[in-house]
Coordinates of N, CA and C and ligand atoms in Angstrom, one line a residue:
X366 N 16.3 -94.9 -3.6 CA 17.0 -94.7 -2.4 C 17.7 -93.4 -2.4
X367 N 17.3 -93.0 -1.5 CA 18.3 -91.1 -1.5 C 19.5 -91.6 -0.2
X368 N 20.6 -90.4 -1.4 CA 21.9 -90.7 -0.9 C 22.5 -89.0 -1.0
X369 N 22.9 -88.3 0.0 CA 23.8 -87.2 0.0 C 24.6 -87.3 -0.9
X370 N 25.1 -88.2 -1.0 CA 26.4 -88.0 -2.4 C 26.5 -89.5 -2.3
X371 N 26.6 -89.7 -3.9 CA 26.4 -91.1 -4.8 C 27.6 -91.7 -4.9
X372 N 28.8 -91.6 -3.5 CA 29.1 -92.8 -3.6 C 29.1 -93.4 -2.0
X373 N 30.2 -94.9 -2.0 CA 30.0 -95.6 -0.6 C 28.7 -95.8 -0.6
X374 N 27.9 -96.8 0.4 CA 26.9 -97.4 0.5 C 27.0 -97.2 2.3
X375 N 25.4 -96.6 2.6 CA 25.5 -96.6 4.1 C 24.2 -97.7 4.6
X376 N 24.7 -98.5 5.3 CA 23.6 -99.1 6.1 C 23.2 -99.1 7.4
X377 N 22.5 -99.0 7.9 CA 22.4 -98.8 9.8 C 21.4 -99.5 10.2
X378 N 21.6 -100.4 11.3 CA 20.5 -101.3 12.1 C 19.8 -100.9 13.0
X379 N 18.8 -101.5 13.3 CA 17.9 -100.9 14.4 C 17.3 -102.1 14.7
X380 N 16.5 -101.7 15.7 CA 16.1 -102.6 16.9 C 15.3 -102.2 18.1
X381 N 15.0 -103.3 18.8 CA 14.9 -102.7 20.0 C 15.8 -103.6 20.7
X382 N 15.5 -103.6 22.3 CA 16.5 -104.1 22.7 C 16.9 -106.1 22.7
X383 N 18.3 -106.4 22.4 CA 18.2 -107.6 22.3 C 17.3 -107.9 21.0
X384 N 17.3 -107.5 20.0 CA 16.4 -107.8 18.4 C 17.6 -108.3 17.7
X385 N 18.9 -108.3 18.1 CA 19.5 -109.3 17.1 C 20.7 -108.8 16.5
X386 N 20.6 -106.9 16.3 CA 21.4 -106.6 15.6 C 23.0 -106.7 15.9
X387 N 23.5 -106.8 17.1 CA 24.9 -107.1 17.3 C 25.3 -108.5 17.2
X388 N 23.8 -109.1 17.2 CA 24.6 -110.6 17.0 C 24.9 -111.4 15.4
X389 N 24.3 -109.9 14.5 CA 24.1 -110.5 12.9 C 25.3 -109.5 12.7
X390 N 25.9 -108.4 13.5 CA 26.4 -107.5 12.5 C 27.7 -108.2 12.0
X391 N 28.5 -109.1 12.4 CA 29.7 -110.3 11.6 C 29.2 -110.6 10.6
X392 N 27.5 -110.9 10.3 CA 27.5 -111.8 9.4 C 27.2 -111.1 8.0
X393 N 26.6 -109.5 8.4 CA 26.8 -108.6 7.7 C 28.0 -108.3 6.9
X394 N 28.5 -108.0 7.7 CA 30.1 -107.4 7.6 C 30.5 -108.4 6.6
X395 N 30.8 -109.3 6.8 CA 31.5 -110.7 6.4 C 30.6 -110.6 4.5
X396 N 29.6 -110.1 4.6 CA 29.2 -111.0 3.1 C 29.3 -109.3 2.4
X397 N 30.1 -108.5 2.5 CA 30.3 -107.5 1.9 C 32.1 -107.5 1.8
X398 N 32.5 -107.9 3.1 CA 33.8 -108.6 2.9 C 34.4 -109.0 1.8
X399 N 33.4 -110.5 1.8 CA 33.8 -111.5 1.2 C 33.6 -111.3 -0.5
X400 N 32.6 -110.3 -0.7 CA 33.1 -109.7 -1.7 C 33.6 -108.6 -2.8
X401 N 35.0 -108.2 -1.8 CA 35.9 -107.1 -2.1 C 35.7 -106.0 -1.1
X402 N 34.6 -105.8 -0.7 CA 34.2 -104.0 -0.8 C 35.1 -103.8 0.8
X403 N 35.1 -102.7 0.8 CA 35.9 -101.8 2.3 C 34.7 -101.8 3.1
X404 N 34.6 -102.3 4.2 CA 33.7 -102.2 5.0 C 34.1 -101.3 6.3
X405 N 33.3 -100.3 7.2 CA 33.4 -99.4 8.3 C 32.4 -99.6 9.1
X406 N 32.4 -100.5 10.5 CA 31.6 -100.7 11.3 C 31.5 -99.9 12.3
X407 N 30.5 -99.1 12.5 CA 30.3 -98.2 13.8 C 29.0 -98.4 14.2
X408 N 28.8 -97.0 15.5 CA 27.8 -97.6 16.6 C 27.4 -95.8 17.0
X409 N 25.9 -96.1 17.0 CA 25.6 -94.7 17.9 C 24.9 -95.3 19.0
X410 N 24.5 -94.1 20.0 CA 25.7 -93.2 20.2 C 26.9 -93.5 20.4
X411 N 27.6 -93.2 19.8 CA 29.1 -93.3 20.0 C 30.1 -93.3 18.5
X412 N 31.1 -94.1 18.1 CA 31.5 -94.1 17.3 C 32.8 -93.1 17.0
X413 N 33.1 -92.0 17.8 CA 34.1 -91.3 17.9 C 34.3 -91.0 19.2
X414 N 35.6 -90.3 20.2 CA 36.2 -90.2 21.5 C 34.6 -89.3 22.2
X415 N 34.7 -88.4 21.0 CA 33.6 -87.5 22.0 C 32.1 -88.5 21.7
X416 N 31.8 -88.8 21.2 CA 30.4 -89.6 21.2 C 30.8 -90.8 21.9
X417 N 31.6 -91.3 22.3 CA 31.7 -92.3 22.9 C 31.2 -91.6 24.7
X418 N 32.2 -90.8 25.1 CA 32.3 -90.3 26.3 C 30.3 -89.8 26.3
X419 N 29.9 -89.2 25.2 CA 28.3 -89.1 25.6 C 27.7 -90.1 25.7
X420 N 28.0 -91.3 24.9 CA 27.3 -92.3 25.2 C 27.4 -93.2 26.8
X421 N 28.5 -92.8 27.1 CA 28.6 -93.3 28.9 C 27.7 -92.4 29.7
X422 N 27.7 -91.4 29.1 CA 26.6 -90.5 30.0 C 25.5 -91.1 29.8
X423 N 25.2 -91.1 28.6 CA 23.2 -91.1 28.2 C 23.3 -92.8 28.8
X424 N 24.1 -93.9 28.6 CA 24.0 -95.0 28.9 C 23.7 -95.4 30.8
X425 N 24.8 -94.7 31.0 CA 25.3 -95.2 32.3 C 25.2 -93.7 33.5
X426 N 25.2 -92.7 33.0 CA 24.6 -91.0 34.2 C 24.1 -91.9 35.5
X427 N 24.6 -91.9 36.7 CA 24.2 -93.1 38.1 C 23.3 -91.5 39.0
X428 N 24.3 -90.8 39.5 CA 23.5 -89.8 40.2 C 23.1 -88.7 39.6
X429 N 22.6 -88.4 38.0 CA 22.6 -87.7 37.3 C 21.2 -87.5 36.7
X430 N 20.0 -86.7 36.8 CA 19.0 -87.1 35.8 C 19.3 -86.4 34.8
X431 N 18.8 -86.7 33.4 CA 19.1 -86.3 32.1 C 17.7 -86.1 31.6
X432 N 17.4 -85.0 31.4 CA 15.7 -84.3 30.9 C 15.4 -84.9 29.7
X433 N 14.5 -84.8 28.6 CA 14.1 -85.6 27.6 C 15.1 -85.2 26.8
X434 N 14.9 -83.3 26.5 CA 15.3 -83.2 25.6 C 16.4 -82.8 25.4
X435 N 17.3 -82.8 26.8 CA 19.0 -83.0 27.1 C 19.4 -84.2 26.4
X436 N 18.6 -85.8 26.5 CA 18.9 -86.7 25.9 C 18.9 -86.4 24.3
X437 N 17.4 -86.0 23.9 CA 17.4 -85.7 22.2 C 18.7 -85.4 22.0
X438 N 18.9 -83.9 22.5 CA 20.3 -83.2 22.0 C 21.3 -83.8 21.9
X439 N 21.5 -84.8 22.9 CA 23.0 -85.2 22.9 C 23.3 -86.0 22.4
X440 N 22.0 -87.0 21.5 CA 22.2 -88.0 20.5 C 22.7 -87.3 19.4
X441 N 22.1 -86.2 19.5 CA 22.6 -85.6 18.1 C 23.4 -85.0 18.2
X442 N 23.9 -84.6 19.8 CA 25.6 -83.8 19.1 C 26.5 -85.0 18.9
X443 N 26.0 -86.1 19.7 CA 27.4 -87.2 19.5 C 27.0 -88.0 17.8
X444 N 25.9 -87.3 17.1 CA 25.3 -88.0 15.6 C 26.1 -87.1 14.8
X445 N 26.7 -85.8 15.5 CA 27.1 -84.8 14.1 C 28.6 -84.7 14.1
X446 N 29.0 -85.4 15.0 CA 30.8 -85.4 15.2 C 31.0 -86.9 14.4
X447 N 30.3 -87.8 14.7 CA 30.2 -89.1 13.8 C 30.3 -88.8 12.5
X448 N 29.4 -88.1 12.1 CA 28.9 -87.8 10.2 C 30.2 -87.0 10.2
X449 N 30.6 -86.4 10.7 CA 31.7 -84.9 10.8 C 33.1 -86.0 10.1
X450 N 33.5 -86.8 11.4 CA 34.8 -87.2 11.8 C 34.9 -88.8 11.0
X451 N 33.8 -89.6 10.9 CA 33.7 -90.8 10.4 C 33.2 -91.0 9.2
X452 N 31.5 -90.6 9.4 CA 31.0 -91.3 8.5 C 31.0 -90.7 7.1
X453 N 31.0 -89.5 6.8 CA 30.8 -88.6 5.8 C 32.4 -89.2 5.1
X454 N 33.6 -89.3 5.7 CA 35.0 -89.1 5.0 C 35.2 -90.4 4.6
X455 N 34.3 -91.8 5.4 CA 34.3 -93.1 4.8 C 33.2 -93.1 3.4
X456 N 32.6 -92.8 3.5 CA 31.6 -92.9 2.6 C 32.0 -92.2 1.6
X457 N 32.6 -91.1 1.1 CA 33.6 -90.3 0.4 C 34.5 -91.0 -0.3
X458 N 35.2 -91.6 0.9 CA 36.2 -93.1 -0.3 C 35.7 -94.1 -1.0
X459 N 34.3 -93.9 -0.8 CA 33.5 -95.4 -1.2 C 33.1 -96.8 -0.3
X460 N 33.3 -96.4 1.0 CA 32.9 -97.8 1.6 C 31.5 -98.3 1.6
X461 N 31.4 -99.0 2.6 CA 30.0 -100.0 2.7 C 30.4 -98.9 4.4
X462 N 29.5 -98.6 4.9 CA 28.9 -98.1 6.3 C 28.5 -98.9 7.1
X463 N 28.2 -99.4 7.9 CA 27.4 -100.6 8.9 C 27.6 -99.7 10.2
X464 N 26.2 -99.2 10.3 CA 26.2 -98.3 11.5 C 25.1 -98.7 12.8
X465 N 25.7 -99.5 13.5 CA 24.8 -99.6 14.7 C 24.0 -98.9 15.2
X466 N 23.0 -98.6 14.6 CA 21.7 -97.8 15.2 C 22.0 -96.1 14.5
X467 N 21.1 -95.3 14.4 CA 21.2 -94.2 13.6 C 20.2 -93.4 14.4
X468 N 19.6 -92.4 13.1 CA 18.5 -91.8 13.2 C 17.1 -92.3 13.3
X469 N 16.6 -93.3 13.7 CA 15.2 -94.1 13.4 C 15.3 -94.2 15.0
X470 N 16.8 -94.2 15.6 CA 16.3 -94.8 17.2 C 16.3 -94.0 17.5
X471 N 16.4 -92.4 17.1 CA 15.9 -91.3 17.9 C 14.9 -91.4 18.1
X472 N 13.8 -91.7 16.6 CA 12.3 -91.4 16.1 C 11.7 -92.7 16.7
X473 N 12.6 -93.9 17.0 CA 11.6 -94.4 18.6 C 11.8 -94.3 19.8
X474 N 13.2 -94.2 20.3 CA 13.2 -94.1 21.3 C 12.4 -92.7 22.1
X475 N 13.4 -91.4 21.4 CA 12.6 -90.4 21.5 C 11.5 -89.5 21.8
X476 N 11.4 -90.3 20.2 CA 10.4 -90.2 19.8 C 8.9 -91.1 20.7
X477 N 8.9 -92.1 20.0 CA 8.0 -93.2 20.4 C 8.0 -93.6 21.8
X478 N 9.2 -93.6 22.5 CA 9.6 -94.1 23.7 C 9.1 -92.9 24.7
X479 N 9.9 -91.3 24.5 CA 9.8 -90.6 25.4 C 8.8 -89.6 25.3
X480 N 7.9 -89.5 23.8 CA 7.1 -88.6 23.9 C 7.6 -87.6 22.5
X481 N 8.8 -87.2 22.2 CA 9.2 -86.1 21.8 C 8.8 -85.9 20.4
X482 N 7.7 -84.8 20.1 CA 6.7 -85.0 18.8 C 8.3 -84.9 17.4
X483 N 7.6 -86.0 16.1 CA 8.6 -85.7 15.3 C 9.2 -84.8 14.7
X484 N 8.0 -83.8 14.6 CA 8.5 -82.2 14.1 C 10.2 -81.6 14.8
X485 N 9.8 -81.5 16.0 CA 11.3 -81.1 17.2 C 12.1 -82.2 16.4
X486 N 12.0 -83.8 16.4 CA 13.2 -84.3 16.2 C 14.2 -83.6 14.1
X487 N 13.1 -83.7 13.6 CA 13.4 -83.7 12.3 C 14.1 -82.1 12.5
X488 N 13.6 -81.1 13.6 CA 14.8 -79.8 13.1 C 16.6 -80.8 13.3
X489 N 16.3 -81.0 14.2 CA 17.7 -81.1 14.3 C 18.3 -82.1 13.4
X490 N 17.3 -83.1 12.8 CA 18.1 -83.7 12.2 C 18.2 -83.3 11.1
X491 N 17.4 -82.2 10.3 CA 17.8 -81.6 9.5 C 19.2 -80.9 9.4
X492 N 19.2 -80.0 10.5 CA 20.4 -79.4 11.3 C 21.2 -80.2 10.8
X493 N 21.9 -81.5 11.4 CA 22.7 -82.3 11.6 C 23.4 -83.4 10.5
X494 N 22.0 -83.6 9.3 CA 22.6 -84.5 8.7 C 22.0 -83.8 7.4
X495 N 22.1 -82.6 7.4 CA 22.0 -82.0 5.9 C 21.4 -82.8 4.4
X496 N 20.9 -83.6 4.7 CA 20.2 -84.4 3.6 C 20.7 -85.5 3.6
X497 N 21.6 -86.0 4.6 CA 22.2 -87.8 4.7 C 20.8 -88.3 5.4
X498 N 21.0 -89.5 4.2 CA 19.9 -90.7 5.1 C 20.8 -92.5 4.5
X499 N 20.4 -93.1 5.2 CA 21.2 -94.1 5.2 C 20.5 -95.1 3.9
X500 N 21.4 -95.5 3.0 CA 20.9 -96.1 2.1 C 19.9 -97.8 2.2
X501 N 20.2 -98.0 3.4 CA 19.2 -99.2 4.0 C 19.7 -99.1 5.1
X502 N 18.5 -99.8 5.4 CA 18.2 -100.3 7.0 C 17.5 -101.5 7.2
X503 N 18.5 -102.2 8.4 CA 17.8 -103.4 8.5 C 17.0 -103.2 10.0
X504 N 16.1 -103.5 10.0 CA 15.0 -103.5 11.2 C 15.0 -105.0 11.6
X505 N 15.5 -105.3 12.9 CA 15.7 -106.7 13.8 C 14.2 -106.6 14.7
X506 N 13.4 -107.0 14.3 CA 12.1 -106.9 15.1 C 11.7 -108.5 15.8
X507 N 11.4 -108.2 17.0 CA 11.4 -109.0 17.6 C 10.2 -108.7 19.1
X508 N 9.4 -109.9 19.6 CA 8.4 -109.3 20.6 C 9.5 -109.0 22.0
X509 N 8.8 -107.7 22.5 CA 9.8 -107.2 23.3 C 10.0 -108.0 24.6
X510 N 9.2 -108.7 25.1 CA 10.0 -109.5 26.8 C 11.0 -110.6 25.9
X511 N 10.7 -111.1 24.5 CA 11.8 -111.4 24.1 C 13.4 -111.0 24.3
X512 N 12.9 -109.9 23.8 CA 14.3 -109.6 23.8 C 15.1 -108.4 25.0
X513 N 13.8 -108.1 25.9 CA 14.4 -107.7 27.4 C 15.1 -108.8 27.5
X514 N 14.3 -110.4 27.9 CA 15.3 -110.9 28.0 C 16.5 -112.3 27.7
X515 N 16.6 -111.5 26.2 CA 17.8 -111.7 25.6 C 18.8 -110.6 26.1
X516 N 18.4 -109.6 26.3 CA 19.3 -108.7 26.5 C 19.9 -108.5 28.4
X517 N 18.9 -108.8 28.8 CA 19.1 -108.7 30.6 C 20.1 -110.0 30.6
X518 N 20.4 -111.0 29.8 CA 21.0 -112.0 30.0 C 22.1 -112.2 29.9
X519 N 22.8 -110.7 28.8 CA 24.0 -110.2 28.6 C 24.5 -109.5 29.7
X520 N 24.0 -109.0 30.2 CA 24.7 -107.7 31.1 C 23.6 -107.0 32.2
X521 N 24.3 -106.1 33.2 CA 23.0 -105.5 33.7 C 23.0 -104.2 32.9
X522 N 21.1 -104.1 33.4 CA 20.6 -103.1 32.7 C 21.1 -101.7 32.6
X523 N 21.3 -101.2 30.9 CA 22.0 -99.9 31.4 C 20.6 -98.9 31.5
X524 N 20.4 -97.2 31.4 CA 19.6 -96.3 31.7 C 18.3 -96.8 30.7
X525 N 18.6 -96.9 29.3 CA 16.9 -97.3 28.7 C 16.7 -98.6 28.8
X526 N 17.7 -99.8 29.3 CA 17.1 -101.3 29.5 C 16.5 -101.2 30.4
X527 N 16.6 -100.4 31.7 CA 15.5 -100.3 33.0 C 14.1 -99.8 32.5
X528 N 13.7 -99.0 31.2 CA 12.5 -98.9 30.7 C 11.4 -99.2 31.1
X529 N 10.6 -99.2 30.5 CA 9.2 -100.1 31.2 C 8.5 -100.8 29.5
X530 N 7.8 -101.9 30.4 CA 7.6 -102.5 28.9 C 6.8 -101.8 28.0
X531 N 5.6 -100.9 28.6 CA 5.1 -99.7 27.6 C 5.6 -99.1 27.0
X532 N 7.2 -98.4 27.4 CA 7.8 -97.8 26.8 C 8.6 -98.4 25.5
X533 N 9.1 -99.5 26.0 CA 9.5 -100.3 24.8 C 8.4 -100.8 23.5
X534 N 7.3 -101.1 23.8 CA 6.0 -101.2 23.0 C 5.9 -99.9 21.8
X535 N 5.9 -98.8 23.0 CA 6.3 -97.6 21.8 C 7.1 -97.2 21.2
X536 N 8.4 -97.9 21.4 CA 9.4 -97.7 20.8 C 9.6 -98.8 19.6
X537 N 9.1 -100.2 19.7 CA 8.7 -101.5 18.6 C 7.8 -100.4 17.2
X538 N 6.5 -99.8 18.0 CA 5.6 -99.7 17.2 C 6.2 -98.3 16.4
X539 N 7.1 -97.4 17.1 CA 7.4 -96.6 15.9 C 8.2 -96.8 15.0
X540 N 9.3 -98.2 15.4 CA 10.0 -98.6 14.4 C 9.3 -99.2 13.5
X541 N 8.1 -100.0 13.3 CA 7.1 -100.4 12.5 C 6.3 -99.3 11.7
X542 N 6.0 -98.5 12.3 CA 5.6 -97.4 11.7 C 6.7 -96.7 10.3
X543 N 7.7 -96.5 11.2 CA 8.7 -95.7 9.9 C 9.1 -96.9 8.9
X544 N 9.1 -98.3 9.1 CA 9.2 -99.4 8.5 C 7.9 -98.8 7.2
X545 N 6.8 -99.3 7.7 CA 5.4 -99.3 6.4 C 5.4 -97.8 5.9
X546 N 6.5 -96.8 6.2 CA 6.0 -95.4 5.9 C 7.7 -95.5 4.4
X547 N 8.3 -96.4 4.9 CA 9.7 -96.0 4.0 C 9.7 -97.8 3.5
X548 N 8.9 -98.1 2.8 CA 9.8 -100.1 2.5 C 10.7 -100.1 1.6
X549 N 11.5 -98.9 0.9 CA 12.4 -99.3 0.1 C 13.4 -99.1 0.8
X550 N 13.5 -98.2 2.1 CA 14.7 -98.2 3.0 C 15.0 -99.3 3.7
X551 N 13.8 -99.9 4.4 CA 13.8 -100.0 6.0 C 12.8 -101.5 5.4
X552 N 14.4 -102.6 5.7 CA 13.5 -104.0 5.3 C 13.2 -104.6 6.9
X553 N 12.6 -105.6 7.2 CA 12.2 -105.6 8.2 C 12.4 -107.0 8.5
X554 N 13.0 -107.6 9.3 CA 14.0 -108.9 9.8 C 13.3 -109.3 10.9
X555 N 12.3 -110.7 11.0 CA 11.6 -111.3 11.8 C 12.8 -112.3 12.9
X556 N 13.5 -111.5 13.9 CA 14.3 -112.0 14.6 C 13.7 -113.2 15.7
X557 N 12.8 -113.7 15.6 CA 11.8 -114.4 16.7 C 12.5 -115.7 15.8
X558 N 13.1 -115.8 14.5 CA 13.4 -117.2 13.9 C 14.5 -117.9 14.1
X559 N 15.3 -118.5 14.0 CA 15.9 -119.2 14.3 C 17.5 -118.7 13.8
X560 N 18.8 -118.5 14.3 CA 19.2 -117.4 13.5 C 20.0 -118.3 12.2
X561 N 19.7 -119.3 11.6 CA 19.7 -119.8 9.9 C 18.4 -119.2 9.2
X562 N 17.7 -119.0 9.8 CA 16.3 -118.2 9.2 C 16.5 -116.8 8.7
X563 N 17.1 -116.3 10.2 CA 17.9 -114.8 10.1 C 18.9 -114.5 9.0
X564 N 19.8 -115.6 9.0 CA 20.9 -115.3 7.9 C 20.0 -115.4 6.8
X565 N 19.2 -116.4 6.0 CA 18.2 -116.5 4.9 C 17.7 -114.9 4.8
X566 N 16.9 -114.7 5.8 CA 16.4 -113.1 5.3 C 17.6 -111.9 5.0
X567 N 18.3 -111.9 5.8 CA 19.5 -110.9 5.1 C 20.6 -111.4 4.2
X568 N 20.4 -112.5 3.9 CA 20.8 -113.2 2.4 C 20.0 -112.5 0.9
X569 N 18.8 -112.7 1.0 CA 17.5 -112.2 0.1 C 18.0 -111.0 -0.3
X570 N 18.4 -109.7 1.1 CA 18.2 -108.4 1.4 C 19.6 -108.2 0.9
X571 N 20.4 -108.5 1.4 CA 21.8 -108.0 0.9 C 22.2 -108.8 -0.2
X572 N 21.8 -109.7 -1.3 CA 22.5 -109.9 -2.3 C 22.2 -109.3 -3.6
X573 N 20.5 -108.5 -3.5 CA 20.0 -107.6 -4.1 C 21.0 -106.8 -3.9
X574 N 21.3 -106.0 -2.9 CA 22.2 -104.8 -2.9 C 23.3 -105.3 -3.5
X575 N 24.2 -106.1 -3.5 CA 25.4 -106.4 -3.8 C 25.3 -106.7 -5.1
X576 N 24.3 -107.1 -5.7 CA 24.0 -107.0 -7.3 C 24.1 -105.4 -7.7
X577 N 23.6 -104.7 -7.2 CA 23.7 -103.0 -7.2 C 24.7 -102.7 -7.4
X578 N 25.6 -102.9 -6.5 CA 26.9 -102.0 -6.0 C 27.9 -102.4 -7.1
Ligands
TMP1939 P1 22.7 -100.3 21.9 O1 22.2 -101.0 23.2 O2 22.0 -100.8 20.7 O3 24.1 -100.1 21.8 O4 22.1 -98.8 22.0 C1 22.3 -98.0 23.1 C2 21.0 -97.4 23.6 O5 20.8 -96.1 23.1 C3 19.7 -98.2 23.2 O6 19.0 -98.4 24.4 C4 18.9 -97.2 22.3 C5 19.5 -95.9 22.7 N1 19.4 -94.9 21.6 C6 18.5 -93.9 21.7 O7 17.6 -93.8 22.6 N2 18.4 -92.9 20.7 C7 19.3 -92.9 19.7 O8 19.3 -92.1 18.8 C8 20.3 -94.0 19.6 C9 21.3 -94.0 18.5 C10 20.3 -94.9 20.6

């Protein structure tokens, strides 16, 4: 596993929409909790005042259109005040990280979703996270009108839930792609099961790590 600096433990979820991950991340949290470690739960976009206020834009912009790669950008300026102001100075003291979506939902949404070849994405994220990659990742995969609508059932649709189901298809398939391209990062969590099934699989997945740490 590559780590910018060997200590704290970072993990980050992904998904697509409605796959699961805000409704596991307590149970995450909780079994790193429960034994001893400092845990730091964040969320991109967002996660600090200024990535929060971007993420109301990229989420919610009403009379606003936002170009592809006005969106790329601004994931990543609100990804580099995060690593800046949060994540890099937690991870420094040694925490466990639990980051609601990261770098992978650029390379689908983006990526996969809007077209934007990976080469463009990886300058900037080179740019941005100078050799940070997150020490796992859990991938909540799940078939997508699934979880449109699990997710349309929460709330109305923000700017990428209005999507179209092609687009989400290519956003599933590149998160499966960087899945089979990385398996010692990026475990992959059959959310279609039942969620005591769910807990089982990130039982497996996180007590290996916690034997680690
Ligand atoms: P959430 O619904 O999981 O909170 O995520 C917010 C939305 O932002 C979700 O539709 C995916 C999208 N997103 C991207 O398109 N690219 C990114 O890099 C990130 C972090 C999120």
């Amino acid at each position: 596993m590559t780590s910018k600096k060997n200590t704290g433990f970072f993990i980050t979820l992904e998904g697509g929409e409605g796959a699961g991950k805000s409704t596991n991340l307590e149970y995450i949290q909780n079994k790193f909790i429960d034994t001893g470690h400092e845990v730091l739960v964040t969320r991109e976009p967002g996660g600090t005042k200024v990535g929060e206020n971007i993420r109301e834009l990229l989420l919610h912009a009403r009379d606003q259109s936002i170009s592809d790669d006005t969106e790329l950008i601004l994931m990543f300026a609100a990804r580099m005040q995060h690593l800046n102001e949060i994540i890099e100075p937690a991870l420094l003291r040694g925490k466990i990280v639990i980051c609601d979506r990261f770098t992978d939902a650029t390379f689908a949404y983006q990526g996969g979703g809007r077209g934007i070849p990976d080469e463009r994405i990886n300058i900037l994220k080179q740019w941005v996270q100078q050799g940070r990659e997150p020490d796992l990742t859990l991938l909540f995969d799940l078939p997508i009108e699934q979880g449109l609508e699990r997710a349309n059932n929460r709330s109305s649709p923000d700017r990428f839930e209005k999507e179209t189901l092609v687009f989400f298809e290519r956003v599933r398939k590149k998160y499966l792609d960087i899945a089979e391209r990385e398996p010692n990062r990026v475990k992959v969590i059959d959310s279609a099961k039942t969620s005591d099934n769910v807990h089982k699989q990130l039982d497996i997945i996180l007590d290996n790590v916690l034997d680690r740490l």
